[in-house]
Amino acid sequence: MSDQKLKVIPLGGLGEFGMNCMAIRYGDDIIVVDAGMMFPDAELLGVDIVTPDFAYLEENKEFVRALVLTHGHEDHIGGIPFLLSQLNIPIYGTAFTLALVERRLEEHEMLDEARLHRVKPGQKIELGPFHVEFVHVTHSIVSCVALAITTPLGVIIHTGDFKVDPTPTDNVLFDLHTLAEYGKRGVLLLLSDSTNVDRPGYTASERAVLPRFEEIFNRAERRVVVACFSSSIHRLQQILDLAATVGRKVAFIGRSMLSATEIAHNLGLLTIPDNLLLRPQDIMSVAPHKVVCVVSGTQGEPMSAMSRVAVDNHKSLSLERGDVVVHSARIIPGNEKAIGRMMNHIARRGAEVVAGSMNPPIHVSGHGSQEELKLLLNLIRPRYFVPIHGEYWQMSKHAALASHLRSYGLEDTFILETGQTLEIDRHGARKGEKVTVGRICIDSGSIDEIVEDMVIRDRRHLSEDGFVIPIIAIDKHTGKCEGLPEIVSRGFVSMEERSELMASARQVVLRTLETSSNEERTDWGVMQEKIRADLKRFLNKQTQRRPLIMPVILEV
């Protein structure tokens, strides 16, 4: 056995949802598994997306061999343009996953330089000391793989996102056989998805939604509008097949929906019956009982297609009384209010909303429940186990789920958080030193528009206390104030309070000017700081609030 250490370095996705990214290092060789993003929480004002801080990879860029992708969801591929802007490494993934990556790289004008390598389930590649086999798994998006990474110290299995679907719509089963074979030969470390660890039993098959859709399609007297994730190709296939059976035409609406269906169709992953598709611009001219619209924007995103349809602001579709709108997607935590508002707008148009949990279901999860997580643990029987993809409490629960394996060779379970490394050598495994990790906040999706922590702090400050701008005109020859200072405020105090308070504030600024020396008055930097300090003290005393104060001095 080698004296080199094997290190597992989570750069995102452990102890949080989204931003999935993990580096695996052996000696001076590193491979990266996934490079995702997440959408910001309410505190990150004005931020569009959040990616991991790839500083560790940039510091070690001469050692990074490749980026290996498990599947094409945004929380696994959304950070790729930002990673490639720092180090251009080869990328390995299935055809559908790479097609989604290509679209993203095209938006950032980075596709020409990217080195993309297509792989198929069952294929093996060699990346320095790492031998990676791609193992087919089932999930809510097509072409997903787990990774069996053979290292000089043993095999690491990284499940990616998965559920064990016994009846997938494309009839391509989860490759449990290959994982069981690895389990027989011995697995050093298992990294397994923890998303649904709190759900007992098994996650329902993708086919479980069909009875509910059949019921809706058969009883609806007018249009059926289905809001679902554009990446749910299995769901889209069932909708297409069912529409053909009941004699309805299908129109796809939304940029991501059109893009995903085009990619899936070109790769042979989505079969569209002849004469079934309807152009969006023809929806309103076809008899309503003959139409199904499939729309992107399930999370109530402000400018998404479904949000625009809900407020009757979409060029192709206008909801009418008697239409049925089906929300066939999970509610991502944090989006409850936006989705609720969207559904209220839909109901105001007189349409029926079908959403929430029901039996048969209108939506099923893409992540395995407790029995599936146990099944994988029992098949693989690793020496060490690290739960991944989830909040700390979920990973902790997943670790407890594995405790029964201690009599079958499981030596230890580690609950890691982003930045906390795991070291393995011939003596065993232990937590290693932490690496510097963080998150990069990005405005409007551009690589160039990284938002600093200070900017977010200022935005939070503005949102809570508003701002005050004292405007002072000073004679550049005499250094004297020309007239009373003007004070502009927004988001600070109400109109009734403003006049009296601002009159007093003007006097404070005037007093500051009068008590300053001629020398100070000709140094704008000094004067701005003095005015800011005096005004801050006065306003805080009067209102117990701390608005952002930005003095403006005009030379006249």
Coordinates of C-alpha atoms in Angstrom, one line a residue:
M1 CA 0.0 0.0 0.0
S2 CA 1.1 3.5 -0.8
D3 CA 2.2 6.1 1.9
Q4 CA 0.3 8.8 0.0
K5 CA -2.8 10.3 1.5
L6 CA -6.2 10.2 -0.1
K7 CA -8.2 13.4 0.7
V8 CA -11.9 14.1 0.2
I9 CA -12.4 17.9 0.1
P10 CA -16.0 19.2 0.0
L11 CA -16.1 22.7 -1.6
G12 CA -19.9 23.0 -1.4
G13 CA -23.1 21.0 -0.9
L14 CA -22.5 19.5 2.6
G15 CA -24.6 21.1 5.3
E16 CA -26.5 23.1 2.7
F17 CA -28.6 22.4 -0.4
G18 CA -27.1 23.3 -3.8
M19 CA -23.5 24.3 -4.8
N20 CA -22.5 20.6 -4.9
C21 CA -18.8 20.4 -5.5
M22 CA -16.2 17.9 -4.2
A23 CA -12.5 17.5 -4.8
I24 CA -10.8 14.2 -4.4
R25 CA -7.0 14.3 -4.0
Y26 CA -4.4 11.6 -4.0
G27 CA -0.8 12.9 -3.7
D28 CA -0.4 15.6 -6.3
D29 CA -3.5 14.6 -8.4
I30 CA -7.0 16.1 -8.0
I31 CA -10.3 15.3 -9.7
V32 CA -13.4 17.4 -9.1
V33 CA -16.9 15.9 -8.9
D34 CA -19.6 18.4 -10.0
A35 CA -19.6 22.2 -9.9
G36 CA -23.0 23.4 -8.9
M37 CA -24.7 26.7 -7.9
M38 CA -27.6 27.6 -5.6
F39 CA -30.2 30.4 -5.7
P40 CA -29.7 33.0 -3.0
D41 CA -31.7 33.2 0.2
A42 CA -33.6 36.4 1.2
E43 CA -30.6 37.9 3.0
L44 CA -28.5 38.1 -0.2
L45 CA -30.2 41.2 -1.6
G46 CA -29.9 41.7 -5.4
V47 CA -27.8 38.6 -5.8
D48 CA -28.9 36.2 -8.7
I49 CA -26.8 33.1 -8.1
V50 CA -24.3 31.8 -5.6
T51 CA -21.4 29.5 -6.5
P52 CA -18.7 27.8 -4.4
D53 CA -15.4 29.7 -3.9
F54 CA -13.1 27.7 -6.1
A55 CA -10.0 29.2 -4.5
Y56 CA -8.6 25.8 -3.3
L57 CA -8.7 24.5 -6.9
E58 CA -7.2 27.7 -8.3
E59 CA -4.3 27.5 -5.7
N60 CA -3.7 23.9 -6.8
K61 CA -4.6 24.3 -10.5
E62 CA -1.5 22.5 -11.8
F63 CA -2.7 19.3 -10.0
V64 CA -6.4 19.3 -11.1
R65 CA -6.9 16.6 -13.7
A66 CA -10.6 16.9 -14.6
L67 CA -14.1 17.8 -13.7
V68 CA -16.4 14.7 -13.6
L69 CA -20.2 15.3 -13.7
T70 CA -22.9 13.1 -12.2
H71 CA -25.9 14.7 -13.9
G72 CA -27.3 18.0 -15.4
H73 CA -29.2 19.7 -12.6
E74 CA -28.2 23.3 -11.9
D75 CA -27.1 22.5 -8.4
H76 CA -24.4 20.2 -10.0
I77 CA -23.5 22.1 -13.2
G78 CA -24.5 25.7 -12.7
G79 CA -21.0 26.8 -11.4
I80 CA -19.1 25.4 -14.4
P81 CA -18.6 28.7 -16.3
F82 CA -17.2 30.3 -13.1
L83 CA -14.9 27.4 -12.5
L84 CA -13.7 27.3 -16.1
S85 CA -13.0 31.1 -16.0
Q86 CA -10.3 30.2 -13.3
L87 CA -8.9 27.0 -14.7
N88 CA -9.7 25.3 -18.0
I89 CA -9.8 21.6 -17.3
P90 CA -11.4 18.7 -19.2
I91 CA -15.0 17.9 -18.4
Y92 CA -16.5 14.4 -18.5
G93 CA -20.2 13.7 -18.5
T94 CA -23.0 11.9 -20.3
A95 CA -24.4 13.3 -23.6
F96 CA -27.5 15.0 -22.1
T97 CA -25.5 16.5 -19.2
L98 CA -22.9 17.9 -21.5
A99 CA -25.5 19.3 -23.9
L100 CA -26.9 21.3 -20.9
V101 CA -23.4 22.4 -20.0
E102 CA -22.8 23.5 -23.6
R103 CA -25.9 25.8 -23.5
R104 CA -24.6 27.4 -20.3
L105 CA -21.1 27.9 -21.7
E106 CA -22.6 29.4 -24.9
E107 CA -24.3 32.1 -22.8
H108 CA -20.9 33.0 -21.4
E109 CA -19.1 32.7 -24.8
M110 CA -16.8 30.0 -23.4
L111 CA -17.8 27.0 -25.5
D112 CA -15.0 27.3 -28.0
E113 CA -12.3 26.8 -25.3
A114 CA -14.1 24.1 -23.3
R115 CA -12.8 20.5 -23.5
L116 CA -15.9 18.3 -23.2
H117 CA -15.7 14.5 -23.2
R118 CA -18.8 12.4 -23.6
V119 CA -19.1 9.2 -21.6
K120 CA -21.7 6.4 -21.4
P121 CA -22.8 4.4 -18.3
G122 CA -20.5 1.4 -18.0
Q123 CA -17.5 3.3 -19.5
K124 CA -14.2 3.6 -17.6
I125 CA -11.7 6.4 -17.9
E126 CA -8.2 7.0 -16.4
L127 CA -7.3 10.3 -14.8
G128 CA -3.8 10.0 -13.3
P129 CA -4.0 7.6 -10.4
F130 CA -7.9 7.6 -10.5
H131 CA -9.8 5.1 -12.6
V132 CA -13.4 6.2 -12.9
E133 CA -16.4 4.0 -13.9
F134 CA -19.7 5.6 -14.7
V135 CA -22.6 3.6 -13.2
H136 CA -26.2 4.3 -14.4
V137 CA -28.6 5.5 -11.7
T138 CA -32.3 6.7 -11.8
H139 CA -33.2 10.2 -10.8
S140 CA -35.7 12.9 -11.9
I141 CA -33.5 13.9 -14.8
V142 CA -32.2 11.5 -17.5
S143 CA -28.7 10.2 -18.0
C144 CA -27.6 10.3 -14.4
V145 CA -24.5 8.4 -13.1
A146 CA -22.9 7.4 -9.9
L147 CA -19.1 7.3 -9.9
A148 CA -16.9 4.3 -8.9
I149 CA -13.5 5.9 -8.4
T150 CA -10.7 3.4 -8.0
T151 CA -7.7 4.9 -6.2
P152 CA -4.4 3.3 -5.0
L153 CA -5.9 3.0 -1.5
G154 CA -9.3 1.5 -2.5
V155 CA -12.6 2.3 -4.2
I156 CA -14.7 5.4 -3.6
I157 CA -18.4 5.3 -4.6
H158 CA -20.0 8.7 -5.1
T159 CA -23.8 8.2 -5.7
G160 CA -24.6 11.6 -7.1
D161 CA -28.4 12.2 -6.8
F162 CA -30.5 9.1 -7.1
K163 CA -33.6 7.1 -6.3
V164 CA -34.0 3.4 -7.0
D165 CA -36.9 3.5 -9.5
P166 CA -38.1 -0.1 -10.2
T167 CA -40.2 0.9 -13.3
P168 CA -38.4 3.9 -15.0
T169 CA -40.3 5.3 -17.9
D170 CA -37.4 4.6 -20.3
N171 CA -37.0 1.1 -18.9
V172 CA -33.3 1.6 -18.2
L173 CA -33.0 0.3 -14.7
F174 CA -30.7 1.5 -11.9
D175 CA -27.5 -0.5 -12.2
L176 CA -27.5 -2.1 -8.8
H177 CA -25.6 -5.1 -10.1
T178 CA -22.4 -3.1 -10.8
L179 CA -22.6 -1.4 -7.3
A180 CA -23.1 -4.8 -5.7
E181 CA -20.0 -6.2 -7.5
Y182 CA -17.9 -3.4 -6.1
G183 CA -19.4 -4.1 -2.7
K184 CA -18.3 -7.8 -2.9
R185 CA -14.8 -6.8 -3.9
G186 CA -14.6 -4.2 -1.1
V187 CA -15.3 -0.4 -1.0
L188 CA -13.2 2.0 0.9
L189 CA -15.6 4.9 1.1
L190 CA -19.2 5.6 0.2
L191 CA -20.5 9.2 -0.4
S192 CA -24.3 9.0 -0.6
D193 CA -27.2 11.4 -1.2
S194 CA -29.1 12.4 2.0
T195 CA -31.9 14.6 0.6
N196 CA -34.9 12.4 1.5
V197 CA -33.4 10.6 4.6
D198 CA -36.4 11.8 6.7
R199 CA -38.9 10.0 4.5
P200 CA -39.7 6.4 5.5
G201 CA -40.2 3.6 2.9
Y202 CA -39.5 4.0 -0.8
T203 CA -39.8 6.9 -3.2
A204 CA -42.6 6.3 -5.7
S205 CA -41.7 5.5 -9.3
E206 CA -41.9 8.2 -11.9
R207 CA -44.8 6.2 -13.4
A208 CA -46.8 6.9 -10.3
V209 CA -47.9 10.3 -11.6
L210 CA -49.6 8.7 -14.7
P211 CA -53.0 7.9 -13.1
R212 CA -53.5 11.5 -11.8
F213 CA -52.5 12.9 -15.2
E214 CA -55.0 10.5 -16.9
E215 CA -57.8 11.6 -14.6
I216 CA -57.0 15.4 -15.3
F217 CA -56.7 15.0 -19.0
N218 CA -59.9 13.0 -19.3
R219 CA -62.1 15.3 -17.1
A220 CA -60.7 18.7 -18.2
E221 CA -63.2 20.4 -20.5
R222 CA -60.8 23.1 -21.6
R223 CA -57.0 23.6 -21.7
V224 CA -54.6 21.7 -19.4
V225 CA -51.5 23.8 -18.4
V226 CA -48.8 21.7 -16.8
A227 CA -46.0 23.5 -14.9
C228 CA -43.0 21.2 -14.4
F229 CA -39.2 21.3 -14.4
S230 CA -37.8 21.4 -17.9
S231 CA -35.2 18.8 -17.0
S232 CA -37.9 16.2 -16.1
I233 CA -37.7 14.5 -19.4
H234 CA -39.4 11.3 -18.1
R235 CA -42.4 13.4 -17.0
L236 CA -42.5 15.2 -20.3
Q237 CA -42.5 11.9 -22.2
Q238 CA -45.6 10.7 -20.2
I239 CA -47.4 14.0 -20.9
L240 CA -46.7 13.7 -24.6
D241 CA -47.8 10.0 -24.8
L242 CA -51.0 10.7 -22.8
A243 CA -51.8 13.8 -24.9
A244 CA -51.5 11.7 -28.1
T245 CA -53.8 9.0 -26.5
V246 CA -56.6 11.5 -25.6
G247 CA -56.3 13.6 -28.8
R248 CA -54.7 16.8 -27.5
K249 CA -51.9 18.8 -29.1
V250 CA -48.9 19.8 -26.9
A251 CA -47.2 23.2 -26.8
F252 CA -44.0 23.9 -24.9
I253 CA -43.6 27.3 -23.4
G254 CA -40.6 28.9 -21.8
R255 CA -36.9 29.3 -22.8
S256 CA -35.6 26.5 -20.6
M257 CA -38.5 24.1 -21.6
L258 CA -37.9 24.6 -25.3
S259 CA -34.1 24.2 -24.9
A260 CA -34.3 21.0 -22.8
T261 CA -36.9 19.3 -25.0
E262 CA -34.9 20.1 -28.1
I263 CA -31.7 18.7 -26.6
A264 CA -33.5 15.5 -25.4
H265 CA -35.3 15.0 -28.7
N266 CA -32.0 15.4 -30.7
L267 CA -30.3 12.8 -28.4
G268 CA -33.2 10.3 -28.8
L269 CA -34.2 10.7 -25.1
L270 CA -37.6 12.2 -25.9
T271 CA -39.9 10.6 -28.4
I272 CA -42.5 13.1 -29.9
P273 CA -45.3 11.5 -31.9
D274 CA -46.0 12.9 -35.3
N275 CA -48.3 16.0 -35.7
L276 CA -48.5 16.3 -31.9
L277 CA -46.6 19.6 -31.3
L278 CA -48.4 22.9 -31.4
R279 CA -46.5 26.2 -31.9
P280 CA -46.9 28.6 -28.9
Q281 CA -48.3 31.3 -31.2
D282 CA -51.2 28.9 -32.3
I283 CA -52.4 28.0 -28.8
M284 CA -55.2 30.5 -28.6
S285 CA -56.6 29.7 -32.0
V286 CA -57.0 25.9 -31.3
A287 CA -60.1 24.6 -29.5
P288 CA -59.3 24.7 -25.8
H289 CA -60.3 21.0 -25.2
K290 CA -57.6 20.0 -27.7
V291 CA -54.6 21.7 -26.0
V292 CA -52.0 20.8 -23.4
C293 CA -49.4 23.5 -22.5
V294 CA -46.2 22.5 -20.7
V295 CA -44.7 25.5 -19.1
S296 CA -41.4 26.2 -17.3
G297 CA -41.2 28.3 -14.1
T298 CA -42.5 26.1 -11.3
Q299 CA -41.0 28.2 -8.5
G300 CA -42.7 31.5 -9.2
E301 CA -39.5 33.1 -10.5
P302 CA -40.5 36.7 -11.4
M303 CA -39.9 36.6 -15.2
S304 CA -40.5 32.9 -15.8
A305 CA -43.1 31.8 -18.3
M306 CA -45.5 30.4 -15.7
S307 CA -45.3 33.7 -13.7
R308 CA -46.1 35.7 -16.8
V309 CA -49.0 33.4 -17.7
A310 CA -50.4 33.8 -14.1
V311 CA -50.6 37.6 -14.4
D312 CA -51.9 37.4 -18.0
N313 CA -48.7 38.9 -19.4
H314 CA -47.6 36.2 -21.8
K315 CA -47.7 36.7 -25.6
S316 CA -48.8 33.1 -26.4
L317 CA -51.1 31.9 -23.6
S318 CA -53.9 33.6 -21.7
L319 CA -55.7 31.6 -19.0
E320 CA -59.5 31.5 -19.1
R321 CA -62.2 30.3 -16.7
G322 CA -62.4 26.5 -16.7
D323 CA -58.7 25.9 -17.6
V324 CA -56.8 23.5 -15.4
V325 CA -53.3 24.4 -14.2
V326 CA -51.3 21.5 -12.8
H327 CA -48.2 22.3 -10.6
S328 CA -46.2 19.1 -11.1
A329 CA -43.0 20.0 -9.2
R330 CA -41.8 20.1 -5.6
I331 CA -41.7 23.5 -3.8
I332 CA -38.1 24.3 -3.2
P333 CA -37.7 25.7 0.4
G334 CA -37.8 29.5 0.4
N335 CA -40.1 29.7 -2.7
E336 CA -43.4 29.1 -0.9
K337 CA -44.5 32.7 -1.0
A338 CA -43.7 33.3 -4.6
I339 CA -45.5 30.1 -5.6
G340 CA -48.5 31.0 -3.4
R341 CA -48.7 34.4 -5.1
M342 CA -48.5 32.7 -8.6
M343 CA -51.3 30.3 -7.7
N344 CA -53.5 33.1 -6.4
H345 CA -53.1 34.9 -9.7
I346 CA -54.0 31.8 -11.6
A347 CA -57.2 31.3 -9.4
R348 CA -58.2 34.9 -10.0
R349 CA -58.3 34.1 -13.7
G350 CA -60.9 31.5 -13.0
A351 CA -58.6 28.5 -13.6
E352 CA -58.5 25.4 -11.4
V353 CA -55.2 24.9 -9.6
V354 CA -54.1 21.2 -9.0
A355 CA -51.1 21.1 -6.6
G356 CA -49.8 19.7 -3.4
S357 CA -49.6 16.1 -2.1
M358 CA -52.4 13.8 -3.2
N359 CA -53.0 10.1 -4.0
P360 CA -52.3 9.3 -6.8
P361 CA -49.5 11.9 -6.8
I362 CA -49.1 14.8 -9.3
H363 CA -45.4 14.9 -8.5
V364 CA -42.8 12.4 -7.2
S365 CA -39.4 13.1 -5.8
G366 CA -36.2 12.2 -7.6
H367 CA -34.3 11.3 -4.4
G368 CA -34.3 7.9 -2.5
S369 CA -36.1 7.5 0.7
Q370 CA -34.9 5.6 3.8
E371 CA -35.3 2.0 2.4
E372 CA -33.4 2.9 -0.8
L373 CA -30.6 4.5 1.2
K374 CA -30.4 1.4 3.3
L375 CA -30.4 -0.8 0.2
L376 CA -27.3 1.0 -1.2
L377 CA -25.6 0.8 2.2
N378 CA -26.3 -2.9 2.4
L379 CA -25.1 -3.6 -1.2
I380 CA -21.9 -1.5 -1.0
R381 CA -21.0 -2.2 2.7
P382 CA -18.2 0.4 2.8
R383 CA -15.4 0.6 5.2
Y384 CA -16.0 4.3 5.7
F385 CA -19.2 6.3 5.1
V386 CA -19.8 10.0 4.5
P387 CA -23.4 11.3 4.0
I388 CA -23.5 14.1 1.4
H389 CA -26.1 16.5 -0.2
G390 CA -28.2 17.9 2.7
E391 CA -28.5 20.0 5.8
Y392 CA -26.4 18.8 8.8
W393 CA -29.4 17.2 10.5
Q394 CA -30.2 15.2 7.4
M395 CA -26.6 14.0 7.1
S396 CA -26.6 13.1 10.8
K397 CA -29.8 11.1 10.3
H398 CA -28.2 9.3 7.3
A399 CA -25.2 8.4 9.5
A400 CA -27.5 6.9 12.1
L401 CA -29.2 4.9 9.3
A402 CA -25.8 3.3 8.5
S403 CA -25.0 2.3 12.1
H404 CA -26.3 -1.3 11.6
L405 CA -23.4 -1.9 9.2
R406 CA -20.9 -1.9 12.0
S407 CA -21.2 -5.6 12.3
Y408 CA -20.5 -5.9 8.5
G409 CA -17.2 -4.1 8.4
L410 CA -18.2 -0.4 8.6
E411 CA -15.4 1.1 10.7
D412 CA -16.5 4.7 10.9
T413 CA -18.9 7.3 9.7
F414 CA -17.9 11.0 9.3
I415 CA -20.3 13.9 9.1
L416 CA -18.4 16.6 7.2
E417 CA -19.4 20.1 6.3
T418 CA -18.2 22.2 3.4
G419 CA -14.5 22.8 3.9
Q420 CA -14.0 20.0 6.4
T421 CA -11.6 17.4 4.8
L422 CA -11.4 13.7 5.3
E423 CA -7.9 12.1 5.1
I424 CA -7.4 8.4 4.5
D425 CA -4.1 6.5 4.5
R426 CA -3.0 2.9 5.2
H427 CA -3.5 3.5 8.9
G428 CA -7.2 4.5 8.5
A429 CA -9.4 7.6 8.1
R430 CA -9.7 10.7 10.1
K431 CA -10.9 14.3 9.8
G432 CA -8.2 16.5 8.3
E433 CA -7.5 20.2 8.4
K434 CA -10.1 22.6 7.1
V435 CA -9.6 24.3 3.7
T436 CA -10.7 27.8 3.0
V437 CA -14.1 27.7 1.4
G438 CA -16.9 30.2 0.9
R439 CA -19.4 31.3 -1.6
I440 CA -19.2 33.8 -4.5
C441 CA -22.3 36.0 -5.0
I442 CA -23.0 36.9 -8.6
D443 CA -25.3 39.6 -10.1
S444 CA -27.2 38.9 -13.3
G445 CA -25.4 35.6 -14.0
S446 CA -22.2 37.2 -15.4
I447 CA -18.7 36.0 -14.5
D448 CA -17.6 39.7 -14.3
E449 CA -20.3 40.7 -11.8
I450 CA -19.1 39.2 -8.5
V451 CA -20.7 40.9 -5.5
E452 CA -18.4 41.5 -2.6
D453 CA -19.6 40.9 1.0
M454 CA -19.4 44.6 1.7
V455 CA -21.9 45.3 -1.1
I456 CA -24.3 42.8 0.3
R457 CA -23.9 44.4 3.7
D458 CA -24.6 47.8 2.3
R459 CA -27.7 46.5 0.5
R460 CA -28.9 45.0 3.8
H461 CA -28.2 48.3 5.5
L462 CA -30.2 50.2 2.9
S463 CA -33.1 47.7 3.0
E464 CA -33.4 48.1 6.8
D465 CA -32.7 51.8 7.5
G466 CA -32.7 53.6 4.1
F467 CA -30.3 56.4 3.2
V468 CA -29.8 60.1 3.7
I469 CA -27.9 62.3 1.3
P470 CA -26.9 65.8 2.6
I471 CA -26.0 68.1 -0.3
I472 CA -23.9 71.1 0.5
A473 CA -22.8 73.8 -1.9
I474 CA -19.5 75.4 -0.9
D475 CA -17.9 78.4 -2.6
K476 CA -14.5 77.1 -3.7
H477 CA -12.8 80.5 -3.2
T478 CA -14.0 81.4 0.3
G479 CA -14.8 77.9 1.6
K480 CA -18.2 79.2 2.8
C481 CA -21.6 77.4 2.5
E482 CA -23.9 78.8 -0.1
G483 CA -27.4 78.7 1.4
L484 CA -28.8 76.0 3.6
P485 CA -27.7 72.4 3.0
E486 CA -30.3 70.2 1.2
I487 CA -31.1 66.8 2.6
V488 CA -32.6 63.9 0.5
S489 CA -33.7 60.7 2.2
R490 CA -35.4 57.5 1.0
G491 CA -36.6 54.5 3.1
F492 CA -35.7 56.3 6.3
V493 CA -38.7 58.2 7.8
S494 CA -42.3 58.9 6.8
M495 CA -43.3 62.1 5.1
E496 CA -45.0 63.4 8.3
E497 CA -41.8 62.9 10.4
R498 CA -39.5 64.1 7.6
S499 CA -40.0 67.9 7.5
E500 CA -39.3 68.6 11.2
L501 CA -36.4 66.1 11.4
M502 CA -34.8 67.2 8.2
A503 CA -35.0 70.9 9.3
S504 CA -33.1 70.0 12.4
A505 CA -30.6 67.8 10.4
R506 CA -29.9 70.8 8.2
Q507 CA -28.9 72.8 11.2
V508 CA -26.6 70.0 12.4
V509 CA -24.8 70.0 9.0
L510 CA -24.6 73.8 9.0
R511 CA -23.1 73.8 12.6
T512 CA -20.5 71.2 11.4
L513 CA -19.5 73.5 8.6
E514 CA -19.4 76.6 10.8
T515 CA -17.3 75.0 13.4
S516 CA -14.8 73.7 10.9
S517 CA -11.6 75.6 10.0
N518 CA -11.1 77.1 6.5
E519 CA -8.4 74.4 5.9
E520 CA -10.9 71.6 6.7
R521 CA -13.6 73.2 4.5
T522 CA -11.3 73.0 1.5
D523 CA -10.6 69.3 2.0
W524 CA -13.8 67.6 0.8
G525 CA -12.7 64.2 2.2
V526 CA -12.4 65.6 5.7
M527 CA -15.6 67.5 5.5
Q528 CA -17.6 64.5 4.2
E529 CA -16.4 62.4 7.1
K530 CA -17.2 65.1 9.7
I531 CA -20.7 65.7 8.3
R532 CA -21.3 61.9 8.2
A533 CA -20.2 61.4 11.8
D534 CA -22.2 64.4 13.3
L535 CA -25.3 63.6 11.3
K536 CA -25.1 59.8 12.2
R537 CA -24.9 60.7 15.9
F538 CA -27.9 63.1 15.6
L539 CA -30.2 60.8 13.6
N540 CA -29.4 57.8 15.7
K541 CA -30.2 59.8 18.9
Q542 CA -33.5 61.1 17.4
T543 CA -34.7 57.8 15.7
Q544 CA -32.6 54.9 17.0
R545 CA -31.9 54.1 13.4
R546 CA -28.7 54.1 11.3
P547 CA -29.4 55.1 7.7
L548 CA -26.6 55.0 5.2
I549 CA -25.3 58.6 5.0
M550 CA -23.5 59.8 1.9
P551 CA -22.6 63.6 2.0
V552 CA -22.3 65.3 -1.4
I553 CA -20.3 68.5 -1.6
L554 CA -20.7 70.7 -4.7
E555 CA -18.1 73.3 -5.6
V556 CA -19.7 76.6 -6.8

